[in-house]
mmCIF file of C-alpha atoms in Angstrom:
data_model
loop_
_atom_site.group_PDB
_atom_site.id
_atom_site.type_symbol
_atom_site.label_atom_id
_atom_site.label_comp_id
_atom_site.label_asym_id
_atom_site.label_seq_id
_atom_site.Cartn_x
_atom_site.Cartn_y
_atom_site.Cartn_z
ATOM 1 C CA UNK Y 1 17.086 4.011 -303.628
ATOM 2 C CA UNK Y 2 19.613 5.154 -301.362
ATOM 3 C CA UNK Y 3 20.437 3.457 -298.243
ATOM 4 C CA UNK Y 4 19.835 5.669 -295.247
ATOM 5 C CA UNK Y 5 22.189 5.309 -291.866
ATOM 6 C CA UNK Y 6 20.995 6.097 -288.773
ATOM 7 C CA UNK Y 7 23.028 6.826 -285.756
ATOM 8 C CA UNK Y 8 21.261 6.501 -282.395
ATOM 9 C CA UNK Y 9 22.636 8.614 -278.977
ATOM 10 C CA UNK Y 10 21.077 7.283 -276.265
ATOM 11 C CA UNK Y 11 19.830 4.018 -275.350
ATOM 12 C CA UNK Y 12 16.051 5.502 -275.106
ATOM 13 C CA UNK Y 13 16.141 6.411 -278.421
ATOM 14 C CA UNK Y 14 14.976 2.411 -279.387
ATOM 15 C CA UNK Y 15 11.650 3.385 -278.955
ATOM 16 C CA UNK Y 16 12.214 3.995 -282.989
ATOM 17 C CA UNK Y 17 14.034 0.766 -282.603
ATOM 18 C CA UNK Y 18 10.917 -1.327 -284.805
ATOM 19 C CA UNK Y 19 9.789 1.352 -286.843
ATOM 20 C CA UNK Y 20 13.165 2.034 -288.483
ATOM 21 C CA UNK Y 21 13.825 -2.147 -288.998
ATOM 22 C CA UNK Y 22 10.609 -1.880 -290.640
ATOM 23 C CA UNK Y 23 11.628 0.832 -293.203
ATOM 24 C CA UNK Y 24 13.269 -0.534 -297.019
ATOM 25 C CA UNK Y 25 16.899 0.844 -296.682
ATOM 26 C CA UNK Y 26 16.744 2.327 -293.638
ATOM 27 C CA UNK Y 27 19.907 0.865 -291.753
ATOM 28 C CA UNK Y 28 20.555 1.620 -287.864
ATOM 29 C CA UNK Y 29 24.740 1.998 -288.619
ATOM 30 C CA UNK Y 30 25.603 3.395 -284.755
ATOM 31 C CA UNK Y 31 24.833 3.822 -281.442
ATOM 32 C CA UNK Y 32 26.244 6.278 -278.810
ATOM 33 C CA UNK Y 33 25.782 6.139 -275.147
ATOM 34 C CA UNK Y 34 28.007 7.099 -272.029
ATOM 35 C CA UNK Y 35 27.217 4.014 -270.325
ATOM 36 C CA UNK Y 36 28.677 1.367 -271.999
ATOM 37 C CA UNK Y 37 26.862 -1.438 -270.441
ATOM 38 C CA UNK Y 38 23.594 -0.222 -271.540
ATOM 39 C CA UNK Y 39 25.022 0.439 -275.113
ATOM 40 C CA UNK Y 40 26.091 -3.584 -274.862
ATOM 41 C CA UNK Y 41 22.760 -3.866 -274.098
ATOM 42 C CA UNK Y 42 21.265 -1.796 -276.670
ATOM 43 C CA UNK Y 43 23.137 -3.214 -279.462
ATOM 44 C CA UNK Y 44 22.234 -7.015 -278.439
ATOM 45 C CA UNK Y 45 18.396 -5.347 -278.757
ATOM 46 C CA UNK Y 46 18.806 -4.541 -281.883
ATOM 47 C CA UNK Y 47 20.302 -8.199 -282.875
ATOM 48 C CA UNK Y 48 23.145 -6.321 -285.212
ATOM 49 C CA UNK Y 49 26.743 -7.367 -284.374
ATOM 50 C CA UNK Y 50 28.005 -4.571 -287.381
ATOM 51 C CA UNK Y 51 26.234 -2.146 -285.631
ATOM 52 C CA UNK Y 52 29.395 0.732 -284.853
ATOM 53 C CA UNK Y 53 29.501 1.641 -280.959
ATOM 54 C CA UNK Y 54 30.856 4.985 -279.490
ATOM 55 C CA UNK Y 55 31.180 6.525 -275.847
ATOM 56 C CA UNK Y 56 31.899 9.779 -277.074
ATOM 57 C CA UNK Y 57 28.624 11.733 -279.197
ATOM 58 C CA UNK Y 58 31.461 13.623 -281.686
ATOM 59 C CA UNK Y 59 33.307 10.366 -282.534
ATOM 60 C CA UNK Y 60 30.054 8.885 -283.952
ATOM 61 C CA UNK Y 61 29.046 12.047 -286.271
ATOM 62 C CA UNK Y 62 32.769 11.238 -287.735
ATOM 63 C CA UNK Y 63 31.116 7.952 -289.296
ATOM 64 C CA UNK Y 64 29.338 7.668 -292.068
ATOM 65 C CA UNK Y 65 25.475 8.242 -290.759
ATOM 66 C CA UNK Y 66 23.008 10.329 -292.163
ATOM 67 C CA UNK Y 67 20.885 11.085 -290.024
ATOM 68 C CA UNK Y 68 20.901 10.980 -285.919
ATOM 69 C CA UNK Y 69 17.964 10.377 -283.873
ATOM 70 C CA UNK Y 70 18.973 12.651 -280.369
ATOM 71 C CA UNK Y 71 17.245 10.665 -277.287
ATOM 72 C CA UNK Y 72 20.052 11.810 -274.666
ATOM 73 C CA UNK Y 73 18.869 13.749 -271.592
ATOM 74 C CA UNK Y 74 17.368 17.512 -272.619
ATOM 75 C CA UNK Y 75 20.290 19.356 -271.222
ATOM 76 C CA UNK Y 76 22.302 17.556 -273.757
ATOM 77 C CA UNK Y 77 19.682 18.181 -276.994
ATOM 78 C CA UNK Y 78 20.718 21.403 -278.275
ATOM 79 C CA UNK Y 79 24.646 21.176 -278.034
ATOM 80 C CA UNK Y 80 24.028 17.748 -280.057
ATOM 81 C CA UNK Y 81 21.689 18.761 -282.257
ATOM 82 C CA UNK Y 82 24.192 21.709 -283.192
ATOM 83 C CA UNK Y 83 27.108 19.313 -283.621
ATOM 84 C CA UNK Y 84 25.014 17.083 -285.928
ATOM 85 C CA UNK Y 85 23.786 19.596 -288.471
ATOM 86 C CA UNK Y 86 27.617 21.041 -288.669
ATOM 87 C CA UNK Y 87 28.919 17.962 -288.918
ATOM 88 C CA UNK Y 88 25.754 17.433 -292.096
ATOM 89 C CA UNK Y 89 23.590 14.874 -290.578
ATOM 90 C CA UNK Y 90 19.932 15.310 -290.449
ATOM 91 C CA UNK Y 91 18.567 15.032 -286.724
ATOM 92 C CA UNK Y 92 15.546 14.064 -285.041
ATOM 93 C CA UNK Y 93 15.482 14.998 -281.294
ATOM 94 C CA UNK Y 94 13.523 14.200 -278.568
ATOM 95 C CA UNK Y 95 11.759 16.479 -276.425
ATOM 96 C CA UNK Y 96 12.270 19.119 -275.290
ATOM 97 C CA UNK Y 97 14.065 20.990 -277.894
ATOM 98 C CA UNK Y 98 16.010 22.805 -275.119
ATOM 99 C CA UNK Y 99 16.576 24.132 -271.668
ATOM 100 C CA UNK Y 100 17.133 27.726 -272.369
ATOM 101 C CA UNK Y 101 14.846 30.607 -274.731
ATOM 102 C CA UNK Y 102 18.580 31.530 -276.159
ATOM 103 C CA UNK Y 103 19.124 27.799 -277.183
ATOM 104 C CA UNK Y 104 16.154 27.951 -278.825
ATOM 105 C CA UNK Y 105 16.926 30.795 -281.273
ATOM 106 C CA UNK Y 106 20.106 29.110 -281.604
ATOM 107 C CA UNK Y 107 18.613 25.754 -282.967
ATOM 108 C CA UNK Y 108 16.948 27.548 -285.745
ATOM 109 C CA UNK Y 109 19.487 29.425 -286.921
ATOM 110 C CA UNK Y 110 21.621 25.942 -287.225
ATOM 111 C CA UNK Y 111 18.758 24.531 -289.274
ATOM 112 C CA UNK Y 112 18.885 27.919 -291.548
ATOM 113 C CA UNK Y 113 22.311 27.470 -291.752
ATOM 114 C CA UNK Y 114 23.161 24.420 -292.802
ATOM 115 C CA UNK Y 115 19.744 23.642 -294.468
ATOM 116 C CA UNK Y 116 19.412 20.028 -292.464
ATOM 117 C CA UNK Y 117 16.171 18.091 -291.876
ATOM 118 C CA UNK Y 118 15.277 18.466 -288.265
ATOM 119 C CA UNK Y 119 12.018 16.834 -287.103
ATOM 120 C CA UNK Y 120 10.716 17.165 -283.297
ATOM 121 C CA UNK Y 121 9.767 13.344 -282.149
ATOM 122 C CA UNK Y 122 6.958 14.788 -280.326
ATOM 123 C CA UNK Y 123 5.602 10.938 -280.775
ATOM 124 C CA UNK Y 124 2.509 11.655 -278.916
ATOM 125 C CA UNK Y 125 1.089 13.859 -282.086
ATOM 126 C CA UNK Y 126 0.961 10.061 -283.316
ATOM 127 C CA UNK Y 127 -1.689 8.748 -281.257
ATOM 128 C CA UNK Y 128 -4.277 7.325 -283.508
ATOM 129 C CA UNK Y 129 -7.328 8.877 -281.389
ATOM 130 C CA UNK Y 130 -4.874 12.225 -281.396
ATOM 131 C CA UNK Y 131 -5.334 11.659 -285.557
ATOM 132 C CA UNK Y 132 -8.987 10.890 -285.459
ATOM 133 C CA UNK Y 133 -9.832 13.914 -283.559
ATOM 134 C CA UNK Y 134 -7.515 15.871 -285.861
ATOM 135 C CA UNK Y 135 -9.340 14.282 -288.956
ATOM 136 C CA UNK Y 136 -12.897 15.114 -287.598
ATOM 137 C CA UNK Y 137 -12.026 19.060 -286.332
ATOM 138 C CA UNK Y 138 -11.115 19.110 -290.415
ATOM 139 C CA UNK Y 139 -14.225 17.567 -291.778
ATOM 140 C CA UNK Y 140 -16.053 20.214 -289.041
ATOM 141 C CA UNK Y 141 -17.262 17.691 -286.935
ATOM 142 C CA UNK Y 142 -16.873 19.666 -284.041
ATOM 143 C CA UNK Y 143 -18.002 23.212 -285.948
ATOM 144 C CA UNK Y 144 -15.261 25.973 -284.557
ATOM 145 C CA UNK Y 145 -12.887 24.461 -281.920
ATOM 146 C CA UNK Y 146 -12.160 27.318 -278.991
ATOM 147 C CA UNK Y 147 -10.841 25.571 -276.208
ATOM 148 C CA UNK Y 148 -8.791 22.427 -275.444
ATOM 149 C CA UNK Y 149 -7.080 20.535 -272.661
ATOM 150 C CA UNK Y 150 -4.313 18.799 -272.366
ATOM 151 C CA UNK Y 151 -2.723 17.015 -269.125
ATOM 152 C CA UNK Y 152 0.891 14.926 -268.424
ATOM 153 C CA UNK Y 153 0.163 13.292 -265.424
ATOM 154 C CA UNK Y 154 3.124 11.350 -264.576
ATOM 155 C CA UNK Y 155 4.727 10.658 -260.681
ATOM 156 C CA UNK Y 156 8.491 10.306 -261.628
ATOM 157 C CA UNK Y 157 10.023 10.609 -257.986
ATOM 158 C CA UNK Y 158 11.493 7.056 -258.227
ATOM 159 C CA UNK Y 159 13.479 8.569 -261.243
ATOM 160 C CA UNK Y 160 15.455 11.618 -259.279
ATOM 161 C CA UNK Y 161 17.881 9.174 -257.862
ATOM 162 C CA UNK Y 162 19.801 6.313 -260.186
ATOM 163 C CA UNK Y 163 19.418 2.608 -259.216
ATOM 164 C CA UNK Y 164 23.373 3.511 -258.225
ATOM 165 C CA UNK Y 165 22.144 6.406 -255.228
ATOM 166 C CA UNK Y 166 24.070 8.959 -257.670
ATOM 167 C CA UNK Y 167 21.590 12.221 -258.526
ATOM 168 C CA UNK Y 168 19.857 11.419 -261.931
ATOM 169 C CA UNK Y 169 19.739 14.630 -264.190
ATOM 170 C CA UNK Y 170 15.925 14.463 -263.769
ATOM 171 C CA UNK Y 171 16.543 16.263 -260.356
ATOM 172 C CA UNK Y 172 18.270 19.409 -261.987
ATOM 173 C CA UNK Y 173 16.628 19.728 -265.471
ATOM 174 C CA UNK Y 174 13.218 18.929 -264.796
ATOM 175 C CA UNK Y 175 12.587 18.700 -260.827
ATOM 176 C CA UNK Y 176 14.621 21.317 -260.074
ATOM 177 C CA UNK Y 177 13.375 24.276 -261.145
ATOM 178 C CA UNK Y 178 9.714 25.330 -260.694
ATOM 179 C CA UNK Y 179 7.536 26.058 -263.818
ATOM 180 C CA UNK Y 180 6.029 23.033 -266.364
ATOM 181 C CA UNK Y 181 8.985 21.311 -267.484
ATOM 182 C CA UNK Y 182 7.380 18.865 -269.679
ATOM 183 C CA UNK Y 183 4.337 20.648 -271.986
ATOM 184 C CA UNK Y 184 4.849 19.367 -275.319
ATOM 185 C CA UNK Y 185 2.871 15.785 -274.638
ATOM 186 C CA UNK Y 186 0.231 18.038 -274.233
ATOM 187 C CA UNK Y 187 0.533 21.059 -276.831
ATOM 188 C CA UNK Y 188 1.601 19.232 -279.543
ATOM 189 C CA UNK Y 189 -1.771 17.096 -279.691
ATOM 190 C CA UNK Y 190 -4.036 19.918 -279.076
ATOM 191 C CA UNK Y 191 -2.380 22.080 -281.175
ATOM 192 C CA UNK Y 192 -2.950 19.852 -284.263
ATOM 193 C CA UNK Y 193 -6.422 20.306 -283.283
ATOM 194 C CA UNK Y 194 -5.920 24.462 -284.630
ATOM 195 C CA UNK Y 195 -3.919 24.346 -287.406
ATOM 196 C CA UNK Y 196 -2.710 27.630 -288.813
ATOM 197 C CA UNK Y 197 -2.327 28.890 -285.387
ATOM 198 C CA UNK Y 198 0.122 29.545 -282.537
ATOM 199 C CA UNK Y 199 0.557 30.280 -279.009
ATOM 200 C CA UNK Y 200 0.928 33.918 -278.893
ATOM 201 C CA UNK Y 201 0.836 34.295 -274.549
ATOM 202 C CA UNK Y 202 1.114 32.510 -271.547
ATOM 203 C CA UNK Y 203 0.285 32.422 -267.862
ATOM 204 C CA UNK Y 204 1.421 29.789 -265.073
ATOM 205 C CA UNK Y 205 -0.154 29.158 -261.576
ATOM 206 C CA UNK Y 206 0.597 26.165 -259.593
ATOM 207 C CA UNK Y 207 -0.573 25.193 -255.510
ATOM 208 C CA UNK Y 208 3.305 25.354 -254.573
ATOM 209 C CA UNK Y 209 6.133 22.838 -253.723
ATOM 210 C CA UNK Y 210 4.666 19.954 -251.577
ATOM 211 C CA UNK Y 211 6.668 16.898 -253.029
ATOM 212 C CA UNK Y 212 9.121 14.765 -250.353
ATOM 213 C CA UNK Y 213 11.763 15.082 -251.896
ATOM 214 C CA UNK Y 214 13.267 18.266 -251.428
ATOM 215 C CA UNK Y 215 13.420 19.837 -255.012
ATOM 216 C CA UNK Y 216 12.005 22.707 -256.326
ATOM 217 C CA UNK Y 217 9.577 21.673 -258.935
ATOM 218 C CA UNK Y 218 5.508 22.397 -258.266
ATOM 219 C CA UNK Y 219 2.862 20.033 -257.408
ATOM 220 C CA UNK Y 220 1.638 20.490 -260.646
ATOM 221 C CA UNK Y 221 1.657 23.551 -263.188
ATOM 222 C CA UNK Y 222 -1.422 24.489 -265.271
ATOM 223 C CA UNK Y 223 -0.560 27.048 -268.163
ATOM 224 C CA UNK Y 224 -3.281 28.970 -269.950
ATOM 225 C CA UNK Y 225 -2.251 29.318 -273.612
ATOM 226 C CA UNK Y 226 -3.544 32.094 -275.725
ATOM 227 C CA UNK Y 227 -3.377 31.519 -279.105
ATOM 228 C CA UNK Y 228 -3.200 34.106 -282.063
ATOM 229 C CA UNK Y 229 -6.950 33.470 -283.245
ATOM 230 C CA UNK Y 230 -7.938 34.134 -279.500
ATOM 231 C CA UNK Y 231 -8.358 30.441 -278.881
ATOM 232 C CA UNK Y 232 -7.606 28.882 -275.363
ATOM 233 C CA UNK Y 233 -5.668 26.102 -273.879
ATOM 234 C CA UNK Y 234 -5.013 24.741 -270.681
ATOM 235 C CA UNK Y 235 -2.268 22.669 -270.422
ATOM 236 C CA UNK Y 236 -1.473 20.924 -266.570
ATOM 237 C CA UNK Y 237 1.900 18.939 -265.974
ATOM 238 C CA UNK Y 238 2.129 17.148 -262.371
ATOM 239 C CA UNK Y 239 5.144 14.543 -261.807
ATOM 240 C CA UNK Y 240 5.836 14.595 -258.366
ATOM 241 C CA UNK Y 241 2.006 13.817 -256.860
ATOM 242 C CA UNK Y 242 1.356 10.784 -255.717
ATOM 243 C CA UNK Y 243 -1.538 9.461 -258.216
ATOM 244 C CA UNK Y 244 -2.023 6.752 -261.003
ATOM 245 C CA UNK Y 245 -0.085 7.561 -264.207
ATOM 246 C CA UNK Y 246 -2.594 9.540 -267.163
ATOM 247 C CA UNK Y 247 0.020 11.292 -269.478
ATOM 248 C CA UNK Y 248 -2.321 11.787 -272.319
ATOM 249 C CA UNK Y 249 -5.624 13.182 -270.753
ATOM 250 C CA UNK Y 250 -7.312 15.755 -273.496
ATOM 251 C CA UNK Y 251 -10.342 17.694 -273.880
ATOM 252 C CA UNK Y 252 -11.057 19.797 -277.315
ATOM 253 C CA UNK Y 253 -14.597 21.767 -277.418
ATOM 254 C CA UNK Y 254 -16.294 23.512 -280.572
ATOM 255 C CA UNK Y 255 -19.410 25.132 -281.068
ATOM 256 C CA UNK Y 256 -20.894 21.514 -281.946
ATOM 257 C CA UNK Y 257 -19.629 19.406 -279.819
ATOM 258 C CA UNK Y 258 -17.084 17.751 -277.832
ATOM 259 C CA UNK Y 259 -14.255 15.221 -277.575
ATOM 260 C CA UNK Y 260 -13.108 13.823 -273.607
ATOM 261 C CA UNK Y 261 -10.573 11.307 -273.466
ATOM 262 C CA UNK Y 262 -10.331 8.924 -270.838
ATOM 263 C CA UNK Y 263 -9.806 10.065 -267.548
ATOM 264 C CA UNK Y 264 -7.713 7.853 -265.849
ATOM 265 C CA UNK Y 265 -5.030 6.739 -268.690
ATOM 266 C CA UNK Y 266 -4.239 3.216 -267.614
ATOM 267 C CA UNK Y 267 -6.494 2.651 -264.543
ATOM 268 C CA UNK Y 268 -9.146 -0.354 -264.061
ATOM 269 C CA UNK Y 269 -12.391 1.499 -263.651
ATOM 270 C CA UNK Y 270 -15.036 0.546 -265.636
ATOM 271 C CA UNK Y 271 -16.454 3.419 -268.338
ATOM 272 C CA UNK Y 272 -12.938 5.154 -268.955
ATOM 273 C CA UNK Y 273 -13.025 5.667 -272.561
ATOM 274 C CA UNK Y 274 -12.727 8.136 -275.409
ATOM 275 C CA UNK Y 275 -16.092 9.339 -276.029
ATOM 276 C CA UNK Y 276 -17.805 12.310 -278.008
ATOM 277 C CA UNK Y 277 -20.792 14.434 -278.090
ATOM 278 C CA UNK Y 278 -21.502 16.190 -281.559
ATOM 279 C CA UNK Y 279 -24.364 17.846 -282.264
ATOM 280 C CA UNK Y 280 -25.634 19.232 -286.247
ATOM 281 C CA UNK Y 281 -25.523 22.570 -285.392
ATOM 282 C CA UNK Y 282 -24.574 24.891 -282.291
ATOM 283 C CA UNK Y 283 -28.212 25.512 -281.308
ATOM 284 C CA UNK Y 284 -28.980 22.079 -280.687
ATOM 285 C CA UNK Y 285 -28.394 21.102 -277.488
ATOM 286 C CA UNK Y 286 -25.915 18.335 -276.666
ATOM 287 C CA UNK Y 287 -27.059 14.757 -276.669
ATOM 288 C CA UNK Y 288 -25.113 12.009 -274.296
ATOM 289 C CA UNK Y 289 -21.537 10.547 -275.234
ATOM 290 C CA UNK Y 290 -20.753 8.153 -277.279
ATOM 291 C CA UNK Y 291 -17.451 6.585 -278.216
ATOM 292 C CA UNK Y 292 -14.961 8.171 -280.445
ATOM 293 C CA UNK Y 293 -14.389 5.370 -281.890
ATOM 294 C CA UNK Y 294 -17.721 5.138 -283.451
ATOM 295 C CA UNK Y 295 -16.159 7.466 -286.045
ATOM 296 C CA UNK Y 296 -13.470 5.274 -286.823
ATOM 297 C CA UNK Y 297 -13.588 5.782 -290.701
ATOM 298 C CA UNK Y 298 -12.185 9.413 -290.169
ATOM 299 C CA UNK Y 299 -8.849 7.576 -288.463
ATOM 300 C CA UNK Y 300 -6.369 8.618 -291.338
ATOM 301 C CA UNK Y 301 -6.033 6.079 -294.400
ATOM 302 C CA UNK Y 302 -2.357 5.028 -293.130
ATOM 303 C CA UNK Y 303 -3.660 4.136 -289.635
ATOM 304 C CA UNK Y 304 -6.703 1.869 -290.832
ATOM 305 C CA UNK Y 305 -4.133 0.111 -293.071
ATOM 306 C CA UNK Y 306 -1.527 -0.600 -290.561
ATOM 307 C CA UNK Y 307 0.510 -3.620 -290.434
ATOM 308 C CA UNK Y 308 0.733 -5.982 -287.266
ATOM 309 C CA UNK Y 309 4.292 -5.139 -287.674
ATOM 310 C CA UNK Y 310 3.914 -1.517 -287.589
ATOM 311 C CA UNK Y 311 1.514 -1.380 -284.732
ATOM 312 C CA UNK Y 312 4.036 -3.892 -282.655
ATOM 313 C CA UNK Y 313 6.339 -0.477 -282.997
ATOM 314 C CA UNK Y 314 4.564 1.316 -279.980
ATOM 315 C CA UNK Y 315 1.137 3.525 -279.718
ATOM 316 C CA UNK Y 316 -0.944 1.226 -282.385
ATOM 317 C CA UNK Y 317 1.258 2.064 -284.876
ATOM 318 C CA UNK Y 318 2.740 6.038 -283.969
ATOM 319 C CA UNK Y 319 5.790 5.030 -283.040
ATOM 320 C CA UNK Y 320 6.471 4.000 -287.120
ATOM 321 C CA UNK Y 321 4.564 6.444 -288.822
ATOM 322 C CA UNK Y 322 6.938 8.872 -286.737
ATOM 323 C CA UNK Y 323 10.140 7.477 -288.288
ATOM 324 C CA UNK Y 324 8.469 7.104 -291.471
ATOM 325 C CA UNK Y 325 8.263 11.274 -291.634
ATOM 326 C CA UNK Y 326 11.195 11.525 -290.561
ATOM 327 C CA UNK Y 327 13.208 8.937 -293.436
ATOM 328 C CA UNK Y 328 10.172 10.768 -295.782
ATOM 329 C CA UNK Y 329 11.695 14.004 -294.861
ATOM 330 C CA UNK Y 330 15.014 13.354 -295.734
ATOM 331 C CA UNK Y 331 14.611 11.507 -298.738
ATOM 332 C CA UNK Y 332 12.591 14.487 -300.471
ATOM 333 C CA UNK Y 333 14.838 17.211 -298.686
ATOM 334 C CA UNK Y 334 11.785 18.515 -297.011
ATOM 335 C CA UNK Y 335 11.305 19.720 -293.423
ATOM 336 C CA UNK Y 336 8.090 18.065 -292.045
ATOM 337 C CA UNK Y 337 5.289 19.274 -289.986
ATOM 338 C CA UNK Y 338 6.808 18.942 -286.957
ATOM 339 C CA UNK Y 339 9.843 21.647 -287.530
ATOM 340 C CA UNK Y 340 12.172 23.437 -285.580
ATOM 341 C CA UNK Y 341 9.517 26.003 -285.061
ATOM 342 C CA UNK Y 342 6.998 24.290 -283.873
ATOM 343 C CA UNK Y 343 9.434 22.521 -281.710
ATOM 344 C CA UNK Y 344 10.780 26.035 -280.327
ATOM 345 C CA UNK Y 345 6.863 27.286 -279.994
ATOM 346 C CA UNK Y 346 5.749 24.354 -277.633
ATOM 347 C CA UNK Y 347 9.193 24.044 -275.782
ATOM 348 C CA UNK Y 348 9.398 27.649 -275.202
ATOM 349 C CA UNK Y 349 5.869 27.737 -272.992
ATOM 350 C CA UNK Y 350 7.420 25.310 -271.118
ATOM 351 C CA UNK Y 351 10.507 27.691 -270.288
ATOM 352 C CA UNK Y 352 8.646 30.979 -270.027
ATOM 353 C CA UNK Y 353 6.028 29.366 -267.337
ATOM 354 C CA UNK Y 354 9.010 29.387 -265.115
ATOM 355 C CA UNK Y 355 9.218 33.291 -264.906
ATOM 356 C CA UNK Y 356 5.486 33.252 -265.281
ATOM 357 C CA UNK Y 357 4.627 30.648 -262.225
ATOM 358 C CA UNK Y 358 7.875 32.418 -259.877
ATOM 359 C CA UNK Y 359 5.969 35.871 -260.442
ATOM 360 C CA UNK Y 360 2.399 35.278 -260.046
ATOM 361 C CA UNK Y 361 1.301 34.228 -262.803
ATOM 362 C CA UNK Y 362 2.515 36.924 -265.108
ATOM 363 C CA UNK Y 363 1.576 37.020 -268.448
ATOM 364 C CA UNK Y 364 4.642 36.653 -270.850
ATOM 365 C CA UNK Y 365 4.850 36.666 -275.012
ATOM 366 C CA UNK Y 366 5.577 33.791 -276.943
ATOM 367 C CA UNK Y 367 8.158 34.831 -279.687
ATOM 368 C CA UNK Y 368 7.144 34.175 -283.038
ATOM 369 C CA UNK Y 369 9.460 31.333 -284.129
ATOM 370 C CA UNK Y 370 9.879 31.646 -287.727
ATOM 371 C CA UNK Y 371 12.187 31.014 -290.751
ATOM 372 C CA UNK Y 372 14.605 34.803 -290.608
ATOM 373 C CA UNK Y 373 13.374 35.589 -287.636
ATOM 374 C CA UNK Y 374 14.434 39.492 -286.839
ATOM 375 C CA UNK Y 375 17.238 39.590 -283.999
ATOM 376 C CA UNK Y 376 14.967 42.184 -282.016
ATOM 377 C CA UNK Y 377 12.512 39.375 -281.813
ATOM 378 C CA UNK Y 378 14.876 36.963 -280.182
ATOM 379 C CA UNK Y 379 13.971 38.141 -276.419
ATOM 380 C CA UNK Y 380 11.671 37.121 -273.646
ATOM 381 C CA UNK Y 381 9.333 39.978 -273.226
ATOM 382 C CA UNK Y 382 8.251 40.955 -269.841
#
């Protein structure tokens, strides 16, 4: 079997550190950051002195990689992304997939073009309760799912300014401008939970600006999603409230029954816990919760089997079966699940809830991101 390399550009992106170290030739052949102390750093992480260092993103897509795994700042996804697929590496990128509709419909044509694997590391989709609830909506647990939540509850002021007192990115690309910046934590998962669908329109409302630190972004966003089988989402981003971290709050009801994860992510009160109510059919009424991990045999065959060392990768295991897709991917020349569409789809309610949430909560069209898409289609439509 061929020997995949990996290039990584930027130092976040070792949160696949584990999972590609635990993949049969799979080797991590470069790493690309601007700041070369944290690439120093980076590289001792990894415990690989071979391991081929660049300052300058181009320079390392003249080596002999693969594939590159994109975990630089957003502003900076598209442009690389771009670069990598001309230059006939495969790419995985972070999220978001952009910062502008136009680079959107850009990024698709590149993958058209040049015929590359690109896979969205929306890593959240990995979640082994994300999984189980996807595995029971399929056996029709839950009967007809209509409506889901999602929230990304996560106070980032400490993160606007570096450790240095120089402006971190975070306070242009994300904090300043108004609108939910940051959706795809939250669509992604539901989203798995209505498969053969897609978010057709959205509308964004928000309480205003009331953050201390002088940028523009709301105190919190919550964006209703309608989807093209008339189903409904809301989906609430808040990063500049003072409150306990919960980035991975969801809710998904059906006509027999309900999932409600825990409501306050990481906190210490007693009873937070993933829990269910399912009833036979939609004219019983509901009994009282019980955990969702009672149903534990419906967790997915590759989850129940996971190794201590893939589960020491991050998220119980998500953080490896993410890389594994994406080394999967490329080895059978096959885009995966989570394609450049679906990456365009989930980042692009992110961008049109600005113009929604500055006007009122207008409703605005989700383009239909698909392969060929017409050029008429490639628009925001007011």
């Amino acid at each position: 079997m061929k020997k995949i390399k990996v290039g990584i550009a930027g130092t976040r992106g070792l949160s696949t550190l584990l999972g590609l170290q635990s993949i049969p030739d799979v080797e991590i052949a470069a790493m690309c950051d601007l700041d070369e102390e944290h690439l120093k750093d980076a590289v001792k992480r990894i415990g690989d002195d071979s391991i081929k260092t660049y300052r300058v993103f181009d320079d390392m897509l003249e080596s002999d990689i693969d594939a590159v795994i994109i975990a630089t700042p957003m502003q900076c996804h598209v442009p690389q992304a771009i670069a990598a697929m001309e230059a006939g590496k495969h790419v995985m990128c972070e999220v978001t997939a952009g910062v502008s509709m136009d680079e959107l419909f850009w990024l698709c044509e590149t993958v058209e073009k040049y015929n590359k694997i690109y896979m969205y590391a929306e890593n959240y989709i990995y979640a082994p309760k994300v999984q189980l609830v996807k595995k029971m909506v399929a056996e029709g647990l839950f009967g007809e799912p209509y409506y889901a939540e999602g929230m990304y509850l996560h106070d980032i002021r400490d993160l606007l300014i570096y450790p240095d007192g120089k402006t971190s990115w975070r306070s242009f690309w994300q904090c300043g401008k108004r609108g939910n910046f940051y959706p795809t934590h939250s669509i992604g998962p539901v989203m798995q939970w209505f498969p053969g669908d897609r978010i057709t329109e959205i509308s964004t409302f928000s309480p205003g600006v009331w953050n201390d630190r002088g940028v523009k972004q709301d105190s919190g966003t919550t964006t209703m999603c309608r989807t093209e089988k008339g189903k409904l989402l809301s989906i609430r981003t808040d990063c500049l409230s003072p409150r306990p971290h919960n980035m991975d709050h969801y809710l998904l009801q059906g006509t027999k029954g309900i999932f409600q994860s825990a409501a306050y992510g990481k906190g210490n009160l007693e009873g937070d816990v993933d829990r269910v109510s399912l009833v036979e059919s939609p004219e019983i009424m509901a009994k009282d919760w019980e955990l969702l991990m009672n149903y534990e045999k419906y967790l997915p065959e590759r989850y129940r089997n996971a190794t201590e060392e893939q589960k020491k990768s991050g998220h119980n295991g998500g953080d490896f079966f993410i890389v594994e897709d994406f080394i999967n991917a490329i080895r059978t020349n096959t885009q995966p699940e989570l394609d450049v569409y679906k990456a365009c789809e989930w980042t692009a309610v992110g961008l049109l809830s600005t113009l929604s949430v500055t006007n009122n909560g207008k409703n605005l069209q989700v383009p239909n991101f698909r392969p060929n898409m017409p050029l008429d289609e490639k628009k925001i439509t007011l």
